[in-house]
Short mmCIF file of C-alpha atoms in Angstrom, two decimals:
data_model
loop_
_atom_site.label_atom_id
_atom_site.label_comp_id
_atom_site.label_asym_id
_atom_site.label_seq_id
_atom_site.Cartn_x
_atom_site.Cartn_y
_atom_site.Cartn_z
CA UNK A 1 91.99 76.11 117.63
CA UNK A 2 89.95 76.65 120.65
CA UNK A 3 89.23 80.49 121.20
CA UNK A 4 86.58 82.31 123.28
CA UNK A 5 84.50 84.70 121.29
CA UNK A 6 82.48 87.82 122.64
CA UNK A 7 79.61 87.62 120.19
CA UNK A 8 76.40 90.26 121.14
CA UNK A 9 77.72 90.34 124.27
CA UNK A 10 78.08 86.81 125.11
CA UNK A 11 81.33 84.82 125.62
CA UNK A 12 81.15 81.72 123.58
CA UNK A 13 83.61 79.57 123.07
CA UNK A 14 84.26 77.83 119.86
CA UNK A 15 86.64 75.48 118.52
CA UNK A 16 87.67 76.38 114.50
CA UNK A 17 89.97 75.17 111.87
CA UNK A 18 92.82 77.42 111.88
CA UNK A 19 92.17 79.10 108.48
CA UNK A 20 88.29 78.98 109.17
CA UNK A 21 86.64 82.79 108.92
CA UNK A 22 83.90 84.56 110.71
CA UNK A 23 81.47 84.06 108.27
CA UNK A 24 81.57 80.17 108.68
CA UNK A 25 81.67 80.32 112.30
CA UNK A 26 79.10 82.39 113.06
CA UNK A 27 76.73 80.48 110.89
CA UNK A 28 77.97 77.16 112.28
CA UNK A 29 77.03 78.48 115.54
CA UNK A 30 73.57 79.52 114.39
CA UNK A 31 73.61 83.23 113.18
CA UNK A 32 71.71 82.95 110.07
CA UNK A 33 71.66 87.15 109.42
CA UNK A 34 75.29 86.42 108.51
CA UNK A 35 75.27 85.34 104.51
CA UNK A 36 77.38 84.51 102.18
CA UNK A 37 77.19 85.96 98.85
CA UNK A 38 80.35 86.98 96.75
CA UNK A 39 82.81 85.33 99.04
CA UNK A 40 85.48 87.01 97.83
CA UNK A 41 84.44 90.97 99.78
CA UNK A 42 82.37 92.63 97.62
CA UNK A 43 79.10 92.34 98.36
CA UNK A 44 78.37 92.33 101.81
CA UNK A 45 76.21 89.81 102.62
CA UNK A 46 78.34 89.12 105.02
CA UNK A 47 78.66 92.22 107.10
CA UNK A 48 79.04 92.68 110.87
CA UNK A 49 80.41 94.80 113.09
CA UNK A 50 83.75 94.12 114.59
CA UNK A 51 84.14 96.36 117.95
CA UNK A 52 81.64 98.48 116.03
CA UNK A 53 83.01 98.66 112.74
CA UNK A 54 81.36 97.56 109.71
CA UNK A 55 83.57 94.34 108.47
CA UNK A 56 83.23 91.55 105.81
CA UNK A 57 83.09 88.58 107.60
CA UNK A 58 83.99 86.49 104.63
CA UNK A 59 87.72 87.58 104.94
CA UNK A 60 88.40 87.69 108.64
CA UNK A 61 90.00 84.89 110.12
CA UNK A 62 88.33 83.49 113.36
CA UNK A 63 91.14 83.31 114.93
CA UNK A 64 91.37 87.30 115.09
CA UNK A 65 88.08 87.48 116.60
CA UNK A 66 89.20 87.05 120.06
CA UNK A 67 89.78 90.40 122.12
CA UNK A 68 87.05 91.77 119.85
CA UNK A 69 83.36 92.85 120.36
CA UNK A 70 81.54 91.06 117.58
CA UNK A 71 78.11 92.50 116.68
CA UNK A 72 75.74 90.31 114.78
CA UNK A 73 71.54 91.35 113.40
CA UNK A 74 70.64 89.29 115.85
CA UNK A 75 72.60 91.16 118.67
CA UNK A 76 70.67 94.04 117.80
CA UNK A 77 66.91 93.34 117.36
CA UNK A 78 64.38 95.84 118.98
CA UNK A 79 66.52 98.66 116.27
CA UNK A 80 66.99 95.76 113.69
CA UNK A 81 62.93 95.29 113.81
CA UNK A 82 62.55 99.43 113.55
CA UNK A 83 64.80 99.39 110.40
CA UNK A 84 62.78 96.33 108.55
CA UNK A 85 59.56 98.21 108.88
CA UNK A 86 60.90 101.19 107.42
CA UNK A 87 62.51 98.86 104.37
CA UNK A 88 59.16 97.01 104.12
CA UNK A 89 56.82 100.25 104.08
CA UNK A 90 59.30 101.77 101.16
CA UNK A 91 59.30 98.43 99.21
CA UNK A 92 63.21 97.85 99.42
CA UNK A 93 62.87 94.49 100.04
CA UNK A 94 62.46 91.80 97.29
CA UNK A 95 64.60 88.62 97.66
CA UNK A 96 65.83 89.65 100.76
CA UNK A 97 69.14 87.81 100.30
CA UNK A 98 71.18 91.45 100.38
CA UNK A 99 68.82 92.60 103.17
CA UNK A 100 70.45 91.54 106.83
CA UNK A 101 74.29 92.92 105.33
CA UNK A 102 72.23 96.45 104.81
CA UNK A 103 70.52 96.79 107.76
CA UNK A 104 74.44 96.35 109.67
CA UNK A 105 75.44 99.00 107.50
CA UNK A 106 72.63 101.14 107.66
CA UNK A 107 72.40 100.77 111.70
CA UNK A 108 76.09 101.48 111.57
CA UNK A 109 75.11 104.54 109.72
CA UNK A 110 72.96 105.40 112.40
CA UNK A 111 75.56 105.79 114.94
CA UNK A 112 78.12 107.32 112.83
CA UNK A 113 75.95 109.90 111.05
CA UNK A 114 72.38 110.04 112.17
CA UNK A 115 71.43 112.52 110.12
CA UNK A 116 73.09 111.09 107.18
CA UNK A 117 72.08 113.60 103.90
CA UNK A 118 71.17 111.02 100.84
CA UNK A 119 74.64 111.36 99.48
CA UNK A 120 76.06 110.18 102.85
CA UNK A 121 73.67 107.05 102.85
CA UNK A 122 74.85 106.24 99.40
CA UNK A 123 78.16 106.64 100.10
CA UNK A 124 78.20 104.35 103.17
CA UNK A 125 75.62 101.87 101.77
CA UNK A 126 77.78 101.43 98.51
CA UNK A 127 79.58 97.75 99.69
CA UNK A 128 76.29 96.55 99.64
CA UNK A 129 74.93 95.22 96.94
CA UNK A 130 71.54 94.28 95.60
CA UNK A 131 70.27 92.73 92.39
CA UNK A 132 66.63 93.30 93.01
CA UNK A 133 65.86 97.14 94.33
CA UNK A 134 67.74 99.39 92.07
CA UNK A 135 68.56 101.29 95.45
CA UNK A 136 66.07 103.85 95.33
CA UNK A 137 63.55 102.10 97.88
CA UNK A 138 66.30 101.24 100.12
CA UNK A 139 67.68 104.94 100.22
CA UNK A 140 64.17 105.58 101.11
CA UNK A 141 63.54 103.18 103.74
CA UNK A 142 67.20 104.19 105.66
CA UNK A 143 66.62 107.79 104.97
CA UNK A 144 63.42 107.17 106.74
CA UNK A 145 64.75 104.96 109.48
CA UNK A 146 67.15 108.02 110.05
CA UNK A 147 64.34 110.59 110.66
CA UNK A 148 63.22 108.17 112.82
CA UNK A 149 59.81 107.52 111.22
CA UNK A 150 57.45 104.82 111.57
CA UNK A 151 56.68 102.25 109.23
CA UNK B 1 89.63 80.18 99.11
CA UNK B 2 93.28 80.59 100.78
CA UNK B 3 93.70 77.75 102.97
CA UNK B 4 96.32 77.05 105.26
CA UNK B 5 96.80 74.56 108.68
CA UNK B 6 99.31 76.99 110.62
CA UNK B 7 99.49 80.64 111.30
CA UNK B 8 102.73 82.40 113.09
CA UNK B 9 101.79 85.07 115.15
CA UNK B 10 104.52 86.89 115.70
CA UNK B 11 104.56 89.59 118.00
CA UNK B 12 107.40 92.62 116.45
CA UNK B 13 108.65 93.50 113.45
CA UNK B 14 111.77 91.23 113.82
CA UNK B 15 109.93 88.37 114.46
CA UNK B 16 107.76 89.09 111.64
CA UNK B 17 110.92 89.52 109.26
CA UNK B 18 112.55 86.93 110.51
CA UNK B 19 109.84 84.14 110.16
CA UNK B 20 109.42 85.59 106.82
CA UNK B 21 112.55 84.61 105.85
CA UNK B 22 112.19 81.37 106.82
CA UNK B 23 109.33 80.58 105.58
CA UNK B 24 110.26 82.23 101.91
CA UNK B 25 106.59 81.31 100.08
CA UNK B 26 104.69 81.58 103.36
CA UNK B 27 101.93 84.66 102.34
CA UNK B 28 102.08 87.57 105.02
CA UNK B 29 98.19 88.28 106.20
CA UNK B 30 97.52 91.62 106.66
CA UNK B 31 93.89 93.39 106.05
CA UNK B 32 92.60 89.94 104.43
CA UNK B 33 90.67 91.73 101.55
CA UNK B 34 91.52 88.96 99.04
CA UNK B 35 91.84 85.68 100.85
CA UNK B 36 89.04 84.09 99.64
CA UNK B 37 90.41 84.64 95.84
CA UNK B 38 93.46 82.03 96.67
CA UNK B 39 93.07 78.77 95.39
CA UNK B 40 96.45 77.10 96.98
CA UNK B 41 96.83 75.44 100.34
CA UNK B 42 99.40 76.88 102.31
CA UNK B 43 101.37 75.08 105.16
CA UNK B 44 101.94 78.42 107.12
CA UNK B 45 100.99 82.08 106.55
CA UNK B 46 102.29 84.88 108.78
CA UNK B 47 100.00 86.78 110.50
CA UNK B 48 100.79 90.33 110.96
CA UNK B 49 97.89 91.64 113.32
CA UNK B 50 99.87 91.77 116.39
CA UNK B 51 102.64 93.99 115.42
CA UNK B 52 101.34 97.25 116.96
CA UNK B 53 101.27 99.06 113.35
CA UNK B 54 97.92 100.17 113.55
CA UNK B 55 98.27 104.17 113.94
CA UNK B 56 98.61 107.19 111.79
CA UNK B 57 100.23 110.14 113.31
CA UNK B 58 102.26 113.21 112.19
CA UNK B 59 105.74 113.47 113.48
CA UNK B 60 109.05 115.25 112.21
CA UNK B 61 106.93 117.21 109.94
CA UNK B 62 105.99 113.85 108.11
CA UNK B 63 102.77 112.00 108.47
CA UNK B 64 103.57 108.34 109.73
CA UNK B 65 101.21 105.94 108.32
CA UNK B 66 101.88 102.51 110.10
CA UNK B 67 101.32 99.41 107.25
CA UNK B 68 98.39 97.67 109.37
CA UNK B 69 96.77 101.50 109.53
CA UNK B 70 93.45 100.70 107.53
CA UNK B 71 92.29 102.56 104.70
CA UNK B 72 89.39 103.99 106.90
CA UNK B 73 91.92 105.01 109.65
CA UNK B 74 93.90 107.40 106.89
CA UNK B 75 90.62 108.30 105.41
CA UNK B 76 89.51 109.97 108.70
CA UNK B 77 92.79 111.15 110.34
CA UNK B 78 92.00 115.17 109.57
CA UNK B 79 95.42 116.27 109.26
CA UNK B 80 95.77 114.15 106.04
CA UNK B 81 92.27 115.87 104.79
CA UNK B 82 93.72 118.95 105.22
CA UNK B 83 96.82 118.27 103.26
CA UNK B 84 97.51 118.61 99.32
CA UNK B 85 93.33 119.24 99.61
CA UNK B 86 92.97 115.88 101.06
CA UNK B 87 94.15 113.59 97.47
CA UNK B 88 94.79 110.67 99.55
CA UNK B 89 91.75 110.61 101.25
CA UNK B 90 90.18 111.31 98.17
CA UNK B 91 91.82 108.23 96.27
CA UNK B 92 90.92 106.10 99.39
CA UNK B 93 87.47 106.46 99.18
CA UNK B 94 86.88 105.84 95.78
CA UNK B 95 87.53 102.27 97.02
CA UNK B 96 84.85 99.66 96.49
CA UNK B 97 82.86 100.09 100.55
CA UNK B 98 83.48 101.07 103.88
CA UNK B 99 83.40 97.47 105.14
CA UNK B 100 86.33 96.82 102.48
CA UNK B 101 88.14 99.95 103.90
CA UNK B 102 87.60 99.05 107.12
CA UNK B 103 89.65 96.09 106.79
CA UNK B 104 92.34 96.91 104.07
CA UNK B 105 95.11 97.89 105.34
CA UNK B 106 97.89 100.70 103.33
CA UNK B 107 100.79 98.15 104.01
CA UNK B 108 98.61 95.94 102.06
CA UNK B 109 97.74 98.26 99.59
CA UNK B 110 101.38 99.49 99.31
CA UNK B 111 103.28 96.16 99.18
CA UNK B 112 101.08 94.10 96.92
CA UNK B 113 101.40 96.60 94.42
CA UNK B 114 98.66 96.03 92.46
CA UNK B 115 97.99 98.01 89.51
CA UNK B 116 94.86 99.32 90.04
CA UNK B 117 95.79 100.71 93.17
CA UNK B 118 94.02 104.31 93.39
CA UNK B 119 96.40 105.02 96.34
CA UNK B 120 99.30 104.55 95.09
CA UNK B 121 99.23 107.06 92.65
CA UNK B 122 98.80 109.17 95.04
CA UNK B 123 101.18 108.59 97.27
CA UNK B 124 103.62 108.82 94.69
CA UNK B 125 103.09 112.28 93.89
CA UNK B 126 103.55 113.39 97.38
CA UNK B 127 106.94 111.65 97.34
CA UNK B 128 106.21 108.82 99.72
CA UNK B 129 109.09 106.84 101.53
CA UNK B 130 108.77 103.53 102.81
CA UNK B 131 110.08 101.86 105.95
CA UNK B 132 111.29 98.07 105.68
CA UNK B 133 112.08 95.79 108.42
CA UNK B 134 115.29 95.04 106.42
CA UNK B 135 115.63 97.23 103.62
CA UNK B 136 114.91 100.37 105.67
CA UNK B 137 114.46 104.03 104.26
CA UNK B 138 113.74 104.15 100.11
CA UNK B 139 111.23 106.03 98.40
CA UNK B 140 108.37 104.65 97.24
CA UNK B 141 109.46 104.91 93.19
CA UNK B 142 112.01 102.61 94.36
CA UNK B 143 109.69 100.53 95.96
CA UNK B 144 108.30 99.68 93.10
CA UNK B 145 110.14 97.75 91.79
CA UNK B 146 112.27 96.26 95.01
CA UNK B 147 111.92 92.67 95.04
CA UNK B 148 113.37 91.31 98.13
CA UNK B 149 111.88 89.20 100.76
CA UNK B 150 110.86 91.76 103.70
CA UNK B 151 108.43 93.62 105.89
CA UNK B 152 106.70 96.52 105.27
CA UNK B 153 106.62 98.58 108.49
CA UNK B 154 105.42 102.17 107.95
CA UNK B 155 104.63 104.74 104.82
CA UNK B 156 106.36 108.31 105.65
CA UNK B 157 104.55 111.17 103.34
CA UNK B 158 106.55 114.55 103.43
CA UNK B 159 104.13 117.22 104.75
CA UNK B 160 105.49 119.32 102.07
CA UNK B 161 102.44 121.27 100.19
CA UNK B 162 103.23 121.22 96.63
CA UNK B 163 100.73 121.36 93.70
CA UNK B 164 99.70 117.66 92.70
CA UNK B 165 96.37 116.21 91.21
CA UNK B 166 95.24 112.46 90.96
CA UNK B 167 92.60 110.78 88.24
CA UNK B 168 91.14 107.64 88.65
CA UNK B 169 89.02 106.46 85.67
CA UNK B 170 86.34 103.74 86.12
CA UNK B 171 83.31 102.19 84.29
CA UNK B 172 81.27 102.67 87.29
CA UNK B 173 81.73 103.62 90.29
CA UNK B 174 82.43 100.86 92.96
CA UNK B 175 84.38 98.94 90.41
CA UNK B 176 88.25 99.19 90.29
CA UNK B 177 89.60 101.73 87.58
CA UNK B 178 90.58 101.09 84.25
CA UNK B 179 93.13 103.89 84.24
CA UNK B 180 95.23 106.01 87.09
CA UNK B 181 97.24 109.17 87.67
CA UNK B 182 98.78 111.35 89.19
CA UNK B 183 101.24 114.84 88.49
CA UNK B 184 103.13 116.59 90.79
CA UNK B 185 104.74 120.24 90.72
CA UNK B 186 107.68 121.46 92.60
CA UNK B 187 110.77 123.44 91.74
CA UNK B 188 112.77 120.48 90.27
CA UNK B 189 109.78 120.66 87.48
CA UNK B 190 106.69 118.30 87.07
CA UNK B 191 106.35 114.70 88.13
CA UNK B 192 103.58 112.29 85.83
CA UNK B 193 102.71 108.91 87.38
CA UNK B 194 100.07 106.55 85.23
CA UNK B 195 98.78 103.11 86.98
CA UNK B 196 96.23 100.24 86.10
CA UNK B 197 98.35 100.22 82.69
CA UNK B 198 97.26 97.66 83.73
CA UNK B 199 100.65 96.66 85.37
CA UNK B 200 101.99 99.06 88.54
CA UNK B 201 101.95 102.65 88.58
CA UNK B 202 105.44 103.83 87.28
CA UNK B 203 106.48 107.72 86.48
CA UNK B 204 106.18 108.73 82.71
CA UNK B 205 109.66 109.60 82.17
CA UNK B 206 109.58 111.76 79.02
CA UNK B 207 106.62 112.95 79.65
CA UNK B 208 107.81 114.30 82.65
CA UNK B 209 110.59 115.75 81.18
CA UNK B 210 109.11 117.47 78.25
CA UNK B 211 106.78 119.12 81.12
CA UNK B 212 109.68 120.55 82.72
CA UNK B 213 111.59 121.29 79.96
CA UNK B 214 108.61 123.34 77.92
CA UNK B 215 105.77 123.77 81.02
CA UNK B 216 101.99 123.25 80.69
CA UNK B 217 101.56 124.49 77.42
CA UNK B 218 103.20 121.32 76.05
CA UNK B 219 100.50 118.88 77.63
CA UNK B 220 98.71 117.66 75.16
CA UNK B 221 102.52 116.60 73.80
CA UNK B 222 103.33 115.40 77.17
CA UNK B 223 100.20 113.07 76.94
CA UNK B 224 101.29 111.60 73.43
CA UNK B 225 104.51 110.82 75.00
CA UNK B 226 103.21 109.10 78.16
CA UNK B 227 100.73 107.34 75.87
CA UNK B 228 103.59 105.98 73.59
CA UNK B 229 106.50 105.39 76.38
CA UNK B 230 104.32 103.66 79.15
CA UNK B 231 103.68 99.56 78.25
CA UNK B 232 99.87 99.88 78.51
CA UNK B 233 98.32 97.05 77.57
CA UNK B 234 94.49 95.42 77.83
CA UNK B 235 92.80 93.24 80.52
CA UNK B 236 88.89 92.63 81.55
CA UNK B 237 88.67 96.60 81.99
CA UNK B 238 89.96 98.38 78.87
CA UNK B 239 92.00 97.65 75.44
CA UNK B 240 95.30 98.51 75.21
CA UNK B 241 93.89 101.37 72.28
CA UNK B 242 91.21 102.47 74.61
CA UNK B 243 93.94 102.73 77.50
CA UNK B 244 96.51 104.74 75.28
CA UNK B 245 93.29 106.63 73.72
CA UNK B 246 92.36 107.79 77.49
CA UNK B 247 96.37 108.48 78.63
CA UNK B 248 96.19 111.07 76.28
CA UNK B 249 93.33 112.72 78.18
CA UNK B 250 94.43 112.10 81.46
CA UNK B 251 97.96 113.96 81.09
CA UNK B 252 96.24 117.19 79.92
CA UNK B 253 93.46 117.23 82.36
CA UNK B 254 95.92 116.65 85.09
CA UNK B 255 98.42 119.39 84.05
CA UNK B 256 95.10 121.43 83.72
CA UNK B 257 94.07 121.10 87.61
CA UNK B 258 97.85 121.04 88.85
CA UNK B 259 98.34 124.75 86.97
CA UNK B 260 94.94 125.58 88.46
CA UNK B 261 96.00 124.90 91.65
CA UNK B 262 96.18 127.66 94.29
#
């Protein structure tokens, strides 16, 4: 299938197999913030925004995506950059596998609810998961990001 | 992962229900949530994106839940948090992440009928009717068990307050339950519902019926009777004894917050 794609802002056309999701596209066209964990929408490794909304990329079919504003890390840098500094200073990054699918969520957050109480960040950061952190330092470095502290 | 070389797109509801009929074992796509769990190669799958039933609205003194609504549309539309103190948003958000519920949709949830569904508990004690591209109008305890070839085109909930309570028990939170609920009051006499047995929510009968017959003081009764008339039975998430153990429980706390209610 041969479909245009607005990705950060940027029309670029791709050609996909028809059963061939986001995930796999945007990574075969170089977004590496995408990941693939679970596969099967758990985890959200895989998380990007679709027209602004948080989505797992591992179940949405490319050919969906036209018509669509899709939103990758790397479409969103300068704040992206802001967000890893307050992760890093608050020690909420270990592998970093689970790292990129936060930071959509937690930049999401940001628009939705900026001043997010702790609850509200668990709540909305609960698709993502982590192995490493225990949470804790991660609550801290969003809840810090939110307050819009430095690093 | 669910593979497949051709998608139909079709564009209304009678397109959809008529390439579903001819394509009998063709899967209809809707939210997506669990296409990566297939393991079979499909010729064609039927794409349902483009129908236009993406909206939630109240009309007729009903609230009109289209099926491609997703589970974060109902969970924000503030009419629906506002009725029966919000239950179905409530048993929406219990639901593994916002990225999930961004993207499941309730005809999805509805149709697939999966047993440890939190929602539709819920919507069965707030006497949901369905909408079907062929089979039309039936209420959602019909639904259940309806096994014809069709479309599911919109959820109708009464917007008729009436006291009803919902449980959802889980190991942890983010997983799927291991046990679901729900009771309803109204003048014809109490309603119990009990999912993840682990098979499809269905309505405890007799339990039901010794409710109405005797009222809330016969719960714990009423519990013993769902426990021993429902086929519960084990899987990953709980023994069939654990399941029957926690039944028990679940009727009486339920009749306990449906008398409290006010």
């Amino acid at each position: 299938m041969e479909l245009v794609l607005k990705i950060n802002g940027k029309n670029v056309p791709v050609n996909v197999a028809t059963d061939e999701m986001l995930l796999d596209t945007l990574r075969g066209l170089g977004f590496y913030s995408v990941r693939c964990g679970c596969d099967t929408t758990n985890c959200g490794l895989c998380t990007v925004w679709v027209d602004g909304e948080v989505t797992l990329s591992c179940a949405y079919p490319t050919f969906r995506a036209p018509g669509h504003e899709i939103t990758t890390l790397e479409g969103l840098e300068e704040e992206a950059s802001q967000l890893a500094d307050c992760l890093a200073s608050e020690g909420a990054d270990q592998c970093g596998f689970c790292t990129t699918g936060m930071m959509m969520s937690a930049l999401a957050l940001k628009r939705r609810n900026p001043s997010a109480s702790d609850d509200e960040i668990r709540e909305y950061l609960i698709g993502n998961l982590c192995r490493c952190t225990g949470y804790e330092s991660q609550l801290r470095g969003v809840r810090k990001f939110l307050q819009g502290g430095n690093a | 992962m669910l593979a497949f070389s051709k998608v139909i797109q079709p564009k209304t509801v009678a397109e959809a229900y008529e390439a579903a009929v001819k394509n009998k074992m063709a899967p209809l796509l809707a939210g997506g949530c669990w296409i990566r769990l297939g393991r079979r190669i499909w010729p064609v799958v039927i794409d349902l994106s483009e129908l236009g039933l993406r909206y939630v609205k109240e009309e007729n003194n009903e609230f009109v839940i289209g099926a491609m609504a997703t589970q974060s549309d109902v969970e924000q539309f503030e009419p629906l948090r506002q009725f029966v103190k919000g239950i179905i948003p409530a048993g929406i958000h219990e639901i593994l992440g916002v990225q999930f519920r961004n993207m499941a949709t309730m005809g999805g949830s509805v149709a697939s009928r999966f047993g440890f569904s939190d929602i539709i508990p819920a919507l069965l004690a707030v006497k949901t009717d369905v909408v079907l591209a062929n089979g039309g109008r039936m209420s959602l305890e019909d639904y259940m068990t309806y096994r014809d070839r069709d479309i599911l085109v919109e959820i109708r909930i009464p917007n008729h307050e009436v006291p009803v309570a919902i449980e959802a028990l889980r190991i942890s939170r983010g997983d799927f339950p291991y046990l679901t609920g729900s009771i309803r009051k109204d003048e014809t006499g109490y309603a119990v519902y009990v999912g993840t047995r682990p098979g499809a929510p269905m309505k405890a009968v007799k339990a039901s019926a010794l409710l109405t017959e005797k009222g809330a003081a016969a719960a714990k009764e009423a519990g013993e009777l769902a426990a021993e008339e429902l086929n519960l039975q084990k899987n990953s998430h709980a023994s069939k004894e654990y399941r029957q153990a926690m039944t028990k429980s679940m009727v009486v706390r339920l009749v306990k917050e449906v008398e409290a209610w006010n």
